[in-house]
Tab-separated table of C-alpha atoms and ligand atoms in Angstrom:
chain	number	residue	atom	x	y	z
M	8	MET	CA	20.700	22.196	-12.748
M	9	HIS	CA	24.461	22.331	-13.135
M	10	SER	CA	24.891	18.719	-12.191
M	11	LYS	CA	28.438	18.585	-13.545
M	12	ASP	CA	29.527	21.048	-10.891
M	13	THR	CA	31.041	19.776	-7.728
M	14	ILE	CA	29.334	21.311	-4.723
M	15	PHE	CA	30.414	21.762	-1.140
M	16	ALA	CA	28.819	23.041	2.041
M	17	LEU	CA	29.017	22.938	5.785
M	18	SER	CA	26.591	20.121	6.604
M	19	SER	CA	26.809	20.295	10.373
M	20	GLY	CA	25.367	23.064	12.533
M	21	ALA	CA	26.594	26.634	12.785
M	22	PRO	CA	30.100	27.027	14.240
M	23	PRO	CA	31.545	27.224	16.796
M	24	ALA	CA	30.964	23.562	17.586
M	25	GLY	CA	33.025	20.553	18.556
M	26	ILE	CA	33.235	19.308	15.017
M	27	ALA	CA	32.281	20.825	11.667
M	28	VAL	CA	31.555	18.553	8.718
M	29	ILE	CA	32.044	19.911	5.206
M	30	ARG	CA	30.617	17.734	2.471
M	31	ILE	CA	31.849	17.780	-1.111
M	32	SER	CA	29.874	16.018	-3.852
M	33	GLY	CA	30.469	15.682	-7.571
M	34	PRO	CA	33.069	14.573	-10.105
M	35	ALA	CA	35.818	16.807	-8.688
M	36	ALA	CA	35.337	15.653	-5.058
M	37	GLY	CA	38.292	13.253	-5.223
M	38	GLY	CA	40.507	15.908	-6.827
M	39	ALA	CA	39.524	18.412	-4.159
M	40	LEU	CA	40.400	15.952	-1.401
M	41	GLU	CA	43.752	15.312	-3.036
M	42	ARG	CA	44.481	19.051	-3.235
M	43	LEU	CA	43.683	19.618	0.440
M	44	ALA	CA	44.887	16.381	2.058
M	45	GLY	CA	47.742	15.647	-0.342
M	46	ARG	CA	46.219	12.311	-1.272
M	47	VAL	CA	42.945	10.537	-1.907
M	48	THR	CA	42.536	8.551	1.291
M	49	ALA	CA	41.383	4.937	1.508
M	50	ALA	CA	37.785	4.515	0.359
M	51	ARG	CA	35.127	4.304	3.067
M	52	LYS	CA	37.663	4.517	5.881
M	53	ALA	CA	38.171	7.365	8.316
M	54	SER	CA	41.693	8.769	7.840
M	55	ALA	CA	43.557	11.492	9.682
M	56	ALA	CA	45.000	14.130	7.379
M	57	VAL	CA	46.642	17.535	7.496
M	58	LEU	CA	44.664	19.835	5.213
M	59	ARG	CA	46.445	22.633	3.364
M	60	ASP	CA	45.240	25.417	1.096
M	61	GLY	CA	46.552	26.134	-2.429
M	62	GLU	CA	49.642	27.892	-1.008
M	63	GLY	CA	50.488	24.982	1.246
M	64	VAL	CA	49.393	26.791	4.392
M	65	GLU	CA	47.999	24.418	6.992
M	66	LEU	CA	44.215	24.699	7.449
M	67	ASP	CA	43.479	22.027	10.032
M	68	ARG	CA	44.249	18.491	11.110
M	69	ALA	CA	41.096	16.681	10.232
M	70	LEU	CA	39.382	13.367	9.884
M	71	VAL	CA	38.517	12.765	6.234
M	72	LEU	CA	36.308	10.291	4.428
M	73	TRP	CA	36.540	9.376	0.779
M	74	LEU	CA	33.284	7.885	-0.511
M	75	PRO	CA	33.456	7.062	-4.213
M	76	GLY	CA	30.078	7.022	-6.031
M	77	PRO	CA	27.611	5.761	-6.990
M	78	GLY	CA	26.936	4.039	-3.645
M	79	THR	CA	26.758	7.316	-1.713
M	80	ALA	CA	24.026	9.564	-0.346
M	81	THR	CA	24.030	11.721	-3.490
M	82	GLY	CA	24.965	8.959	-5.925
M	83	GLU	CA	28.133	10.938	-6.784
M	84	ASP	CA	31.692	10.872	-5.506
M	85	VAL	CA	31.613	12.363	-2.007
M	86	ALA	CA	34.338	13.558	0.347
M	87	GLU	CA	33.751	14.605	3.925
M	88	LEU	CA	36.043	16.768	5.996
M	89	HIS	CA	35.501	16.542	9.751
M	90	LEU	CA	37.173	19.701	10.973
M	91	HIS	CA	37.647	21.362	14.310
M	92	GLY	CA	34.403	23.308	14.528
M	93	GLY	CA	35.752	26.857	14.810
M	94	ARG	CA	34.421	29.657	12.662
M	95	ALA	CA	37.822	30.555	11.172
M	96	VAL	CA	38.702	26.907	10.472
M	97	VAL	CA	35.463	26.459	8.538
M	98	ALA	CA	35.807	29.787	6.728
M	99	ALA	CA	39.410	29.102	5.654
M	100	THR	CA	38.589	25.584	4.459
M	101	GLU	CA	35.551	26.813	2.537
M	102	ALA	CA	37.680	29.518	0.917
M	103	ALA	CA	40.279	26.928	-0.091
M	104	LEU	CA	37.569	24.761	-1.646
M	105	ALA	CA	35.963	27.702	-3.464
M	106	ALA	CA	39.352	28.445	-5.048
M	107	ILE	CA	39.468	25.017	-6.709
M	108	PRO	CA	38.172	25.130	-10.309
M	109	GLY	CA	34.886	23.269	-10.780
M	110	LEU	CA	33.853	23.643	-7.149
M	111	ARG	CA	31.134	25.943	-5.874
M	112	ARG	CA	29.025	26.373	-2.759
M	113	ALA	CA	25.877	24.238	-2.662
M	114	GLU	CA	22.405	25.725	-2.743
M	115	ALA	CA	19.786	24.833	-0.129
M	116	GLY	CA	18.803	21.173	-0.414
M	117	GLU	CA	21.149	20.570	-3.330
M	118	PHE	CA	22.744	17.408	-1.938
M	119	THR	CA	19.291	15.901	-1.453
M	120	ARG	CA	18.178	17.092	-4.882
M	121	ARG	CA	21.116	15.249	-6.417
M	122	ALA	CA	20.217	12.138	-4.422
M	123	PHE	CA	16.746	12.382	-5.964
M	124	ALA	CA	18.062	13.125	-9.486
M	125	ASN	CA	20.391	10.120	-9.258
M	126	GLY	CA	17.619	7.793	-8.087
M	127	ARG	CA	19.039	7.316	-4.577
M	128	ILE	CA	15.731	8.426	-3.036
M	129	ASP	CA	12.334	9.102	-4.526
M	130	LEU	CA	10.158	12.134	-3.982
M	131	ALA	CA	8.129	10.665	-1.122
M	132	GLU	CA	11.373	9.873	0.717
M	133	ALA	CA	12.716	13.384	0.064
M	134	GLU	CA	9.493	14.834	1.489
M	135	GLY	CA	9.857	12.626	4.546
M	136	LEU	CA	13.456	13.772	4.929
M	137	ALA	CA	12.391	17.430	4.840
M	138	ASP	CA	9.883	16.684	7.593
M	139	LEU	CA	12.481	14.761	9.577
M	140	LEU	CA	14.851	17.720	9.587
M	141	ALA	CA	12.001	19.975	10.696
M	142	ALA	CA	10.722	17.546	13.330
M	143	GLU	CA	10.691	18.961	16.839
M	144	THR	CA	8.516	16.443	18.620
M	145	GLU	CA	8.637	12.702	19.030
M	146	LEU	CA	5.470	12.137	17.027
M	147	GLN	CA	6.776	14.223	14.134
M	148	ARG	CA	10.127	12.452	14.202
M	149	ARG	CA	8.629	8.981	14.019
M	150	ALA	CA	6.219	9.750	11.188
M	151	ALA	CA	8.922	11.510	9.178
M	152	LEU	CA	11.375	8.687	9.784
M	153	ALA	CA	8.873	6.193	8.369
M	154	ALA	CA	8.375	8.354	5.262
M	155	ALA	CA	12.090	9.049	4.817
M	156	GLY	CA	12.753	5.348	5.217
M	157	GLY	CA	10.557	4.629	2.224
M	158	VAL	CA	7.468	3.039	3.793
M	159	LEU	CA	5.092	4.865	1.428
M	160	SER	CA	7.525	4.560	-1.486
M	161	ARG	CA	7.636	0.781	-1.187
M	162	GLN	CA	3.853	0.582	-0.923
M	163	VAL	CA	3.365	2.758	-4.004
M	164	GLU	CA	5.931	0.715	-5.928
M	165	ASN	CA	3.991	-2.435	-5.010
M	166	TRP	CA	0.708	-0.901	-6.286
M	167	ARG	CA	2.426	0.316	-9.430
M	168	THR	CA	3.762	-3.135	-10.257
M	169	ARG	CA	0.314	-4.633	-9.812
M	170	VAL	CA	-1.344	-1.952	-11.961
M	171	LEU	CA	1.197	-2.591	-14.714
M	172	ALA	CA	0.481	-6.336	-14.577
M	173	LEU	CA	-3.275	-5.715	-14.743
M	174	GLY	CA	-2.724	-3.306	-17.630
M	175	ALA	CA	-0.834	-6.024	-19.484
M	176	GLN	CA	-3.831	-8.354	-19.086
M	177	VAL	CA	-6.115	-5.760	-20.659
M	178	GLU	CA	-3.629	-5.126	-23.464
M	179	ALA	CA	-3.635	-8.853	-24.221
M	180	VAL	CA	-7.426	-8.790	-24.625
M	181	LEU	CA	-7.176	-5.721	-26.840
M	182	ASP	CA	-4.522	-7.429	-28.971
M	183	PHE	CA	-7.032	-10.140	-29.780
M	184	GLY	CA	-9.299	-7.434	-31.176
M	185	ASP	CA	-11.998	-7.954	-28.545
M	186	GLU	CA	-12.485	-4.235	-28.131
M	187	ASP	CA	-15.909	-4.308	-26.598
M	188	ASP	CA	-15.822	-7.507	-24.712
M	189	VAL	CA	-13.924	-8.197	-21.530
M	190	ALA	CA	-14.823	-11.861	-21.561
M	191	GLY	CA	-11.187	-12.618	-22.322
M	192	LEU	CA	-9.983	-11.214	-18.995
M	193	PRO	CA	-9.032	-13.733	-16.312
M	194	PRO	CA	-11.664	-14.177	-13.569
M	195	ASP	CA	-9.413	-12.691	-10.910
M	196	PHE	CA	-8.948	-9.436	-12.843
M	197	SER	CA	-11.837	-7.454	-11.314
M	198	PRO	CA	-11.230	-8.664	-7.739
M	199	ALA	CA	-7.570	-7.655	-8.104
M	200	VAL	CA	-8.548	-4.125	-9.191
M	201	ALA	CA	-11.062	-3.887	-6.341
M	202	GLU	CA	-8.432	-5.033	-3.846
M	203	LEU	CA	-6.048	-2.319	-5.062
M	204	ALA	CA	-8.746	0.344	-4.636
M	205	ARG	CA	-9.495	-1.002	-1.163
M	206	GLU	CA	-5.854	-0.889	-0.032
M	207	ILE	CA	-5.473	2.659	-1.316
M	208	GLY	CA	-8.683	3.589	0.497
M	209	LEU	CA	-7.156	2.471	3.800
M	210	TRP	CA	-4.245	4.867	3.310
M	211	LEU	CA	-6.628	7.671	2.309
M	212	ASP	CA	-8.544	7.229	5.572
M	213	ARG	CA	-5.463	7.844	7.704
M	214	PRO	CA	-4.816	11.261	9.255
M	215	LEU	CA	-2.687	13.567	7.097
M	216	VAL	CA	0.827	14.653	7.920
M	217	GLU	CA	0.200	18.439	7.765
M	218	PRO	CA	-1.535	18.818	11.151
M	219	LEU	CA	1.428	16.938	12.543
M	220	ARG	CA	3.822	19.357	10.889
M	221	GLU	CA	1.961	22.468	12.044
M	222	GLY	CA	0.814	21.204	15.403
M	223	PHE	CA	-2.712	20.256	16.446
M	224	ARG	CA	-4.551	23.587	16.517
M	225	VAL	CA	-6.508	24.236	19.692
M	226	VAL	CA	-8.406	27.538	19.718
M	227	LEU	CA	-9.707	29.085	22.946
M	228	ALA	CA	-12.949	30.901	22.309
M	229	GLY	CA	-15.643	32.642	24.286
M	230	PRO	CA	-16.818	36.109	25.242
M	231	PRO	CA	-14.480	38.678	26.817
M	232	ASN	CA	-13.499	37.948	30.422
M	233	ALA	CA	-14.400	34.283	30.134
M	234	GLY	CA	-10.858	33.440	31.253
M	235	LYS	CA	-9.383	32.485	27.857
M	236	SER	CA	-6.040	34.256	28.215
M	237	THR	CA	-5.500	32.961	31.713
M	238	LEU	CA	-6.234	29.394	30.601
M	239	PHE	CA	-4.039	29.864	27.516
M	240	ASN	CA	-1.125	30.785	29.749
M	241	ALA	CA	-1.814	27.854	32.049
M	242	MET	CA	-1.875	25.465	29.092
M	243	ILE	CA	1.468	26.543	27.644
M	244	GLU	CA	3.217	27.017	30.959
M	245	ASP	CA	6.080	24.595	31.549
M	246	GLU	CA	5.640	23.035	28.116
M	247	ALA	CA	8.458	22.810	25.589
M	248	ALA	CA	8.139	25.635	23.109
M	249	ILE	CA	8.501	24.530	19.508
M	250	THR	CA	8.753	26.658	16.424
M	251	ALA	CA	6.001	25.336	14.210
M	252	PRO	CA	5.269	27.640	11.306
M	253	THR	CA	2.363	29.884	12.197
M	254	PRO	CA	0.870	31.184	8.971
M	255	GLY	CA	-1.468	34.104	9.403
M	256	THR	CA	-0.385	35.050	12.910
M	257	THR	CA	-1.627	38.514	13.752
M	258	ARG	CA	-1.301	40.880	16.650
M	259	ASP	CA	-4.829	40.022	17.707
M	260	LEU	CA	-4.316	36.291	17.847
M	261	LEU	CA	-1.768	34.828	20.154
M	262	GLU	CA	-0.359	31.574	18.815
M	263	ARG	CA	2.023	29.390	20.772
M	264	PRO	CA	3.358	26.068	19.496
M	265	VAL	CA	4.244	23.677	22.309
M	266	ALA	CA	4.847	19.962	22.663
M	267	ILE	CA	2.894	18.136	25.374
M	268	ASP	CA	3.920	14.502	25.903
M	269	GLY	CA	5.662	14.548	22.529
M	270	VAL	CA	2.520	15.713	20.724
M	271	PRO	CA	2.814	18.995	18.819
M	272	PHE	CA	0.084	21.544	19.604
M	273	THR	CA	-0.521	25.114	18.627
M	274	PHE	CA	-2.673	26.959	21.154
M	275	ILE	CA	-4.461	30.034	19.874
M	276	ASP	CA	-5.949	32.685	22.103
M	277	THR	CA	-8.585	34.726	20.297
M	278	ALA	CA	-10.215	38.073	20.844
M	279	GLY	CA	-13.525	37.757	22.651
M	280	LEU	CA	-16.405	36.920	20.369
M	281	ARG	CA	-18.874	39.706	20.880
M	282	GLU	CA	-21.563	40.822	18.487
M	283	GLY	CA	-22.224	44.457	17.699
M	284	SER	CA	-18.909	46.000	18.731
M	285	ALA	CA	-18.418	49.578	17.503
M	286	ASP	CA	-14.660	49.477	17.952
M	287	ALA	CA	-13.016	48.987	14.540
M	288	ILE	CA	-9.954	47.250	15.958
M	289	GLU	CA	-12.074	44.919	18.037
M	290	VAL	CA	-14.214	44.086	15.003
M	291	GLN	CA	-11.045	43.193	13.114
M	292	GLY	CA	-9.900	41.017	15.985
M	293	ILE	CA	-13.241	39.220	15.955
M	294	THR	CA	-12.981	38.632	12.210
M	295	ARG	CA	-9.553	37.065	12.757
M	296	ALA	CA	-10.882	34.997	15.613
M	297	ARG	CA	-13.563	33.601	13.319
M	298	LYS	CA	-10.917	32.661	10.751
M	299	ALA	CA	-8.889	30.931	13.455
M	300	LEU	CA	-11.996	29.030	14.513
M	301	ALA	CA	-12.505	27.855	10.946
M	302	ARG	CA	-8.944	26.466	10.865
M	303	ALA	CA	-9.085	24.894	14.322
M	304	ASP	CA	-8.636	21.186	14.899
M	305	LEU	CA	-10.436	21.670	18.217
M	306	ILE	CA	-12.187	24.577	19.911
M	307	LEU	CA	-12.321	25.026	23.668
M	308	TRP	CA	-15.466	27.015	24.415
M	309	LEU	CA	-15.423	29.037	27.620
M	310	GLY	CA	-18.701	30.869	27.024
M	311	ALA	CA	-22.242	30.046	28.046
M	312	GLU	CA	-23.257	26.423	27.756
M	313	GLY	CA	-24.449	25.373	24.310
M	314	GLU	CA	-23.568	28.705	22.662
M	315	GLY	CA	-20.194	27.690	21.285
M	316	PRO	CA	-19.370	26.603	17.734
M	317	ALA	CA	-20.446	23.105	16.686
M	318	GLY	CA	-18.079	20.403	17.868
M	319	ALA	CA	-16.401	22.639	20.463
M	320	TRP	CA	-15.515	21.276	23.879
M	321	GLU	CA	-17.459	22.969	26.661
M	322	ILE	CA	-15.054	24.163	29.334
M	323	ALA	CA	-16.323	25.125	32.779
M	324	ALA	CA	-13.728	27.754	33.720
M	325	LYS	CA	-12.978	29.554	36.977
M	326	SER	CA	-14.037	26.504	38.973
M	327	ASP	CA	-12.509	28.027	42.121
M	328	LEU	CA	-15.364	30.537	42.120
M	329	GLY	CA	-17.863	27.715	42.571
M	330	ARG	CA	-18.741	24.754	40.432
M	331	SER	CA	-21.272	25.430	37.726
M	332	LYS	CA	-23.850	22.782	36.973
M	333	ARG	CA	-23.178	22.942	33.241
M	334	ALA	CA	-22.228	19.861	31.291
M	335	ALA	CA	-18.572	20.231	30.359
M	336	SER	CA	-15.692	18.275	28.840
M	337	ALA	CA	-13.444	19.743	31.494
M	338	THR	CA	-13.748	21.816	34.628
M	339	VAL	CA	-10.731	23.996	35.291
M	340	SER	CA	-9.431	26.846	37.313
M	341	ALA	CA	-6.567	28.484	35.518
M	342	THR	CA	-5.664	30.458	38.622
M	343	THR	CA	-5.422	27.555	41.059
M	344	GLY	CA	-4.387	25.061	38.387
M	345	GLU	CA	-7.216	22.690	39.272
M	346	GLY	CA	-8.153	20.490	36.304
M	347	VAL	CA	-5.427	21.879	34.031
M	348	ALA	CA	-3.387	18.651	33.985
M	349	ASP	CA	-6.549	16.626	33.307
M	350	LEU	CA	-7.453	18.903	30.409
M	351	LYS	CA	-3.946	18.482	28.972
M	352	ASN	CA	-4.266	14.705	29.212
M	353	LEU	CA	-7.631	14.793	27.453
M	354	LEU	CA	-6.149	16.947	24.696
M	355	VAL	CA	-3.129	14.685	24.245
M	356	GLY	CA	-5.370	11.624	23.887
M	357	TYR	CA	-7.692	13.379	21.475
M	358	ALA	CA	-4.889	14.804	19.319
M	359	ARG	CA	-3.041	11.499	19.177
M	360	ALA	CA	-6.126	9.846	17.700
M	361	ALA	CA	-6.475	12.590	15.098
M	362	LEU	CA	-2.797	12.730	14.153
M	363	PRO	CA	-0.870	10.035	12.285
M	364	ALA	CA	-0.273	7.016	14.493
M	365	GLN	CA	3.079	6.660	16.203
M	366	GLY	CA	5.599	5.545	13.604
M	367	ALA	CA	3.064	5.151	10.789
M	368	ALA	CA	3.866	6.817	7.502
M	369	ALA	CA	1.244	9.424	6.770
M	370	LEU	CA	0.294	11.045	3.510
M	371	ASN	CA	0.770	14.720	2.858
M	372	ARG	CA	-1.906	16.632	0.943
M	373	ARG	CA	-0.108	16.209	-2.375
M	374	GLN	CA	0.222	12.458	-1.955
M	375	HIS	CA	-3.348	12.206	-0.695
M	376	ALA	CA	-4.724	14.012	-3.760
M	377	LEU	CA	-2.765	11.746	-6.113
M	378	LEU	CA	-3.791	8.559	-4.335
M	379	ALA	CA	-7.411	9.736	-4.383
M	380	GLU	CA	-7.086	10.125	-8.170
M	381	ALA	CA	-5.703	6.608	-8.438
M	382	ALA	CA	-8.463	5.168	-6.239
M	383	ALA	CA	-11.136	7.004	-8.254
M	384	ALA	CA	-9.743	5.722	-11.554
M	385	LEU	CA	-9.624	2.152	-10.231
M	386	SER	CA	-13.190	2.349	-8.940
M	387	ILE	CA	-14.782	3.198	-12.287
M	388	GLU	CA	-17.062	0.368	-13.403
M	389	THR	CA	-16.888	-0.394	-17.118
M	390	SER	CA	-16.987	-3.394	-19.372
M	391	ASN	CA	-15.042	-1.604	-22.102
M	392	PRO	CA	-11.435	-2.831	-22.131
M	393	LEU	CA	-10.201	0.393	-23.724
M	394	ILE	CA	-11.578	2.384	-20.784
M	395	LYS	CA	-10.236	-0.200	-18.324
M	396	ALA	CA	-6.779	0.232	-19.846
M	397	GLU	CA	-7.082	4.008	-19.589
M	398	ASN	CA	-8.120	3.865	-15.912
M	399	LEU	CA	-5.179	1.631	-15.034
M	400	ARG	CA	-2.913	4.056	-16.876
M	401	ALA	CA	-4.352	6.992	-14.893
M	402	ALA	CA	-3.626	5.147	-11.640
M	403	ARG	CA	-0.088	4.367	-12.765
M	404	ILE	CA	0.525	8.046	-13.597
M	405	ALA	CA	-0.663	9.059	-10.126
M	406	PHE	CA	1.785	6.565	-8.558
M	407	ASP	CA	4.582	7.918	-10.754
M	408	ARG	CA	3.868	11.423	-9.569
M	409	ILE	CA	4.008	10.389	-5.913
M	410	ALA	CA	7.445	8.891	-6.480
M	411	GLY	CA	8.486	11.951	-8.513
M	412	ARG	CA	8.906	10.140	-11.817
M	413	ALA	CA	6.942	12.931	-13.449
M	414	SER	CA	7.554	15.991	-11.303
M	415	THR	CA	7.927	19.557	-12.504
M	416	GLU	CA	10.886	21.848	-11.787
M	417	ASP	CA	8.608	24.225	-9.816
M	418	MET	CA	7.557	21.519	-7.480
M	419	LEU	CA	11.133	20.327	-6.988
M	420	ASP	CA	12.265	23.912	-6.312
M	421	ALA	CA	9.566	24.267	-3.672
M	422	LEU	CA	10.438	20.990	-1.986
M	423	PHE	CA	14.214	21.269	-1.959
M	424	GLY	CA	13.995	24.927	-0.950
M	425	ARG	CA	12.661	23.644	2.397
M	426	PHE	CA	16.041	22.103	3.161
M	427	CYS	CA	18.905	24.060	4.580
M	428	ILE	CA	22.217	24.550	2.839
M	429	GLY	CA	24.437	21.532	3.372
M	430	LYS	CA	21.594	19.032	3.136
W	15	LIG	P1	-10.432	36.568	28.509
W	15	LIG	O1	-10.904	37.952	28.244
W	15	LIG	O2	-11.462	35.578	28.152
W	15	LIG	O3	-9.084	36.272	27.922
W	15	LIG	O4	-10.301	36.432	30.127
W	15	LIG	P2	-9.030	36.609	31.048
W	15	LIG	O5	-8.191	35.408	31.010
W	15	LIG	O6	-8.367	37.899	30.739
W	15	LIG	O7	-9.724	36.645	32.468
W	15	LIG	C1	-10.719	37.604	32.818
W	15	LIG	C2	-10.683	37.797	34.330
W	15	LIG	O8	-11.004	36.572	34.988
W	15	LIG	C3	-9.338	38.195	34.858
W	15	LIG	O9	-9.508	39.136	35.891
W	15	LIG	C4	-8.745	36.910	35.405
W	15	LIG	O10	-7.842	37.140	36.459
W	15	LIG	C5	-9.976	36.192	35.874
W	15	LIG	N1	-9.797	34.732	35.801
W	15	LIG	C6	-9.398	33.992	34.759
W	15	LIG	N2	-9.373	32.703	35.056
W	15	LIG	C7	-9.741	32.583	36.345
W	15	LIG	C8	-9.893	31.486	37.246
W	15	LIG	O11	-9.659	30.298	36.935
W	15	LIG	N3	-10.317	31.777	38.524
W	15	LIG	C9	-10.573	33.053	38.922
W	15	LIG	N4	-10.965	33.233	40.167
W	15	LIG	N5	-10.438	34.094	38.093
W	15	LIG	C10	-10.024	33.879	36.825
């Protein structure tokens, strides 16, 4: 990265808006502020200033902040310009900044990437921040806030410190030349390793963050005319639409992300599951339906009792036409609305239990895989101190990778690419 460059970007939403905030970060931030405002304003105080371009033409009367590094979000010198949020005001100010030598427009996520590079946040916090910016429901916001606030980072740092201390105990034994005897280890060594593995295991058992990010996937399935589409519409009606990413959406599957009681769901209406169709398009639709079923967090089965996929909820539909005697998780009439609210409540309760708990930091798949490696290494039974030392080292490396101490450029590109420009 060109970390000597000074970057700038509009960090607030798209103009026009009441206020537009342009952030400038890097060694030339103070110089840029001086060029525009005529002076470097008092540190960490809001100051009113008339901003002018290189020709002295007035750009705006703004509120400016001068935040000298390293105690800033990026760890660098930062200046903020709080402008009137008009398109032309922003465009003219950006043009004036671009004309200053050493300044360039920031790439997506570049401010956050600098915060990471300068040790202001670690990788787990950056991942939480990305989720926080993408959060559309209350549950997503709280989990992301916990991660961005460093709940996992502090826990991992605690484990890392303990693993290093345990490693030092093994090294001491090795230094005495006792290479095949662990008798020299203190009696609390093994219980301490076991306790570490146990604590990590508790985190591994928690629900992952991805279903929270994508919404809890509820697939409606059953033969044609079972009432799936009508129920689908009844389920999403009046609910807040959200824009969860919907990988693999096709014309034959209807996916709709909605939030119910702050819980993110994606409802998926599938083509009827019917064997032996001769229609090529229908066959394709059925293939896609089967894929959707495989990815479902929960299936609502509207077909004949007991014929649905394993684990599916039996739904007795069209209850207005007469109550069936079938055993069912819910009895609904999508046309009269009977039972629809009850079904939603059941789903909310079920999804809440399967999603990360309110406000608890949850692991993403990457973090989960690394912690599983650490737990596996710590659970290996051996009396050989050399192997003990190696296992502790393996755990420490996994912790380092969670915090981003040993992350590759590819992985950083992928993460920071999720941010928008200006963040
Ligand atoms: P799908 O093929 O499984 O998606 O079924 P549809 O939702 O298209 O419904 C098939 C037929 O059943 C349509 O004529 C609907 O109007 C009707 N239908 C769906 N739900 C109900 C219901 O709750 N009560 C009644 N009386 N008819 C329903």
